[in-house]
mmCIF file of C-alpha atoms in Angstrom:
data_model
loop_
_atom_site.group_PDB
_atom_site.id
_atom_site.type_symbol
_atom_site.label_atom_id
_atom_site.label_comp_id
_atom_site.label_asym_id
_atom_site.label_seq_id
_atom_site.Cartn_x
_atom_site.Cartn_y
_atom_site.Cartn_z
ATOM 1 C CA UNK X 265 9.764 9.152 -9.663
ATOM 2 C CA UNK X 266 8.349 10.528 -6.747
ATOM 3 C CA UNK X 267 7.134 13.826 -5.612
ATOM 4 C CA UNK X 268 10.421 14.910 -4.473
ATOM 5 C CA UNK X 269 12.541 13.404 -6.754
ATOM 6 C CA UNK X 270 13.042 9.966 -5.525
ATOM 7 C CA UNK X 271 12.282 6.279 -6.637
ATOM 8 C CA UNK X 272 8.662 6.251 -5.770
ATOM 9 C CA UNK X 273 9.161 3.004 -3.569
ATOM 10 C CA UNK X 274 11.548 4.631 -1.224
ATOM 11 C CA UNK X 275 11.784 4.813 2.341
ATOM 12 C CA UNK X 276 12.509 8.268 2.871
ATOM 13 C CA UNK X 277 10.091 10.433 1.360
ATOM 14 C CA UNK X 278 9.857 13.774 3.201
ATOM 15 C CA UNK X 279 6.866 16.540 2.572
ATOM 16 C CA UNK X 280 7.224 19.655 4.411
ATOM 17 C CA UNK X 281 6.947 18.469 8.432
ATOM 18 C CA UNK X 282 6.254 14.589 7.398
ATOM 19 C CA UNK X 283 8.637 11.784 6.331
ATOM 20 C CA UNK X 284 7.090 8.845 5.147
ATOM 21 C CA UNK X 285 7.975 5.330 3.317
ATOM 22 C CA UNK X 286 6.646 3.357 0.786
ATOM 23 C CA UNK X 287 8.184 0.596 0.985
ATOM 24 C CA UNK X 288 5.539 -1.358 2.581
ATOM 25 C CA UNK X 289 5.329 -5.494 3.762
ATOM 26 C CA UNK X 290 3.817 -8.275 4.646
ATOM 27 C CA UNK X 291 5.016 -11.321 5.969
ATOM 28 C CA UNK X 292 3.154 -14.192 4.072
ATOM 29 C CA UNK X 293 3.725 -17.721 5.229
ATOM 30 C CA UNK X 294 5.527 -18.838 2.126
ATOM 31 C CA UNK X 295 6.526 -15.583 0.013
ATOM 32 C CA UNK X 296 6.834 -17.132 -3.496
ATOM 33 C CA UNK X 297 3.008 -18.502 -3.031
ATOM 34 C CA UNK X 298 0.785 -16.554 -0.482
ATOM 35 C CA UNK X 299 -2.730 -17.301 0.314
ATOM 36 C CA UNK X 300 -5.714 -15.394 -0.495
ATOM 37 C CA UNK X 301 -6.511 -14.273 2.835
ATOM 38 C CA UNK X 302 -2.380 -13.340 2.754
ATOM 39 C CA UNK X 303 -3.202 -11.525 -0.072
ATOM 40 C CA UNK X 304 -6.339 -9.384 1.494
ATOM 41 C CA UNK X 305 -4.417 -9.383 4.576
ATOM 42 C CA UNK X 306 -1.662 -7.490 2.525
ATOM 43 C CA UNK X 307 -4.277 -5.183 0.969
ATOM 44 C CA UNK X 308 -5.856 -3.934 3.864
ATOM 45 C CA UNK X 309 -2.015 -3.102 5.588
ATOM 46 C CA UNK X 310 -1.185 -1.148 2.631
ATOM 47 C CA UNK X 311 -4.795 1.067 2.299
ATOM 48 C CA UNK X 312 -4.396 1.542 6.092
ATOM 49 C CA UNK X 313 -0.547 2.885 5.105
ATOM 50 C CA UNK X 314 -1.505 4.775 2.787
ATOM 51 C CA UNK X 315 -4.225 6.404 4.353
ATOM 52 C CA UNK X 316 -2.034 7.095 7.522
ATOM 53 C CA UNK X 317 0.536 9.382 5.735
ATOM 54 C CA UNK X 318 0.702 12.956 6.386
ATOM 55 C CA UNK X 319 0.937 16.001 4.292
ATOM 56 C CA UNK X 320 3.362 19.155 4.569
ATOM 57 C CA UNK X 321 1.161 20.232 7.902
ATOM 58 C CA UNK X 322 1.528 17.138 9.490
ATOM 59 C CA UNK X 323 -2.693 16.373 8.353
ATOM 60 C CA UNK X 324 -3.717 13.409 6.632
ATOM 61 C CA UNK X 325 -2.744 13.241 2.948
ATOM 62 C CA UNK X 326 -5.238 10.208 2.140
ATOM 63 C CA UNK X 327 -8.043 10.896 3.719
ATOM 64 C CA UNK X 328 -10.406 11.342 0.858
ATOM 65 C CA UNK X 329 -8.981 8.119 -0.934
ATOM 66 C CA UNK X 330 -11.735 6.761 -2.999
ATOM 67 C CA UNK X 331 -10.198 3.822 -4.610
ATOM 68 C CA UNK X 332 -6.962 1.944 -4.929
ATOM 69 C CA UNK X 333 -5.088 0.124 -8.026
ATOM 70 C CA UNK X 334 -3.472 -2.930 -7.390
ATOM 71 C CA UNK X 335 -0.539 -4.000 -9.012
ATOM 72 C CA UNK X 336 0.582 -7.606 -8.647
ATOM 73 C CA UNK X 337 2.837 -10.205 -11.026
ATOM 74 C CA UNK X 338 1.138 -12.363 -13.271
ATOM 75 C CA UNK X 339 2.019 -15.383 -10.945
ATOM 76 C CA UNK X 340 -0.059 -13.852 -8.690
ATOM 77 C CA UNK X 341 -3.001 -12.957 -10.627
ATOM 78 C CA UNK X 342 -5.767 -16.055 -9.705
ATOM 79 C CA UNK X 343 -5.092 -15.838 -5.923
ATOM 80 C CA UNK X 344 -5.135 -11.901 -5.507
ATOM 81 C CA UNK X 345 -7.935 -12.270 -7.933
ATOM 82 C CA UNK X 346 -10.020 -14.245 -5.855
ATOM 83 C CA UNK X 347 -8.364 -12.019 -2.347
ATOM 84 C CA UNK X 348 -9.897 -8.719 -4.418
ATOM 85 C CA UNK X 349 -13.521 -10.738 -5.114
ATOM 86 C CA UNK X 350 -14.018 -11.967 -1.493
ATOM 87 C CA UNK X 351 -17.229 -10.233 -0.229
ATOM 88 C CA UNK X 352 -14.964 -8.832 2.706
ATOM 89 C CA UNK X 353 -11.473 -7.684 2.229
#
């Protein structure tokens, strides 16, 4: 559950002056098997998401974000792996 009493993957989340979702996507070429650069590609729109989302005042909620923890299936462990260890995301 979410902050305000939701599924925390919603796409309604309100805070004060701000609505935001977190249901976020990314179209990869085939869905059941995406590339690494899919994957990376997938990374960055989420951090960039995430870091976009406003507090109560209508101020960015993010903006000290240090680090990120990805979550991804086990079928998708060796190609996000090797997304995650590119020298670039």
């Amino acid at each position: 559950m979410a902050h305000d009493g939701k599924a925390y993957f919603a796409g309604d989340h309100t805070i004060g002056k701000s609505s935001f979702s977190n249901l976020i996507t990314y179209d990869a070429a085939v869905a059941a098997s995406p590339t690494a650069n899919e994957c990376s590609l997938a990374v960055a729109r989420a951090i960039a998401t995430m870091a976009g989302f406003l507090d109560d005042q209508g101020e960015p909620m993010n903006e000290g974000m240090q680090s990120v923890t990805i979550v991804c299936h086990t079928s998708l462990g060796d190609v996000m792996e090797a997304a995650l260890s590119a020298r670039q995301l």
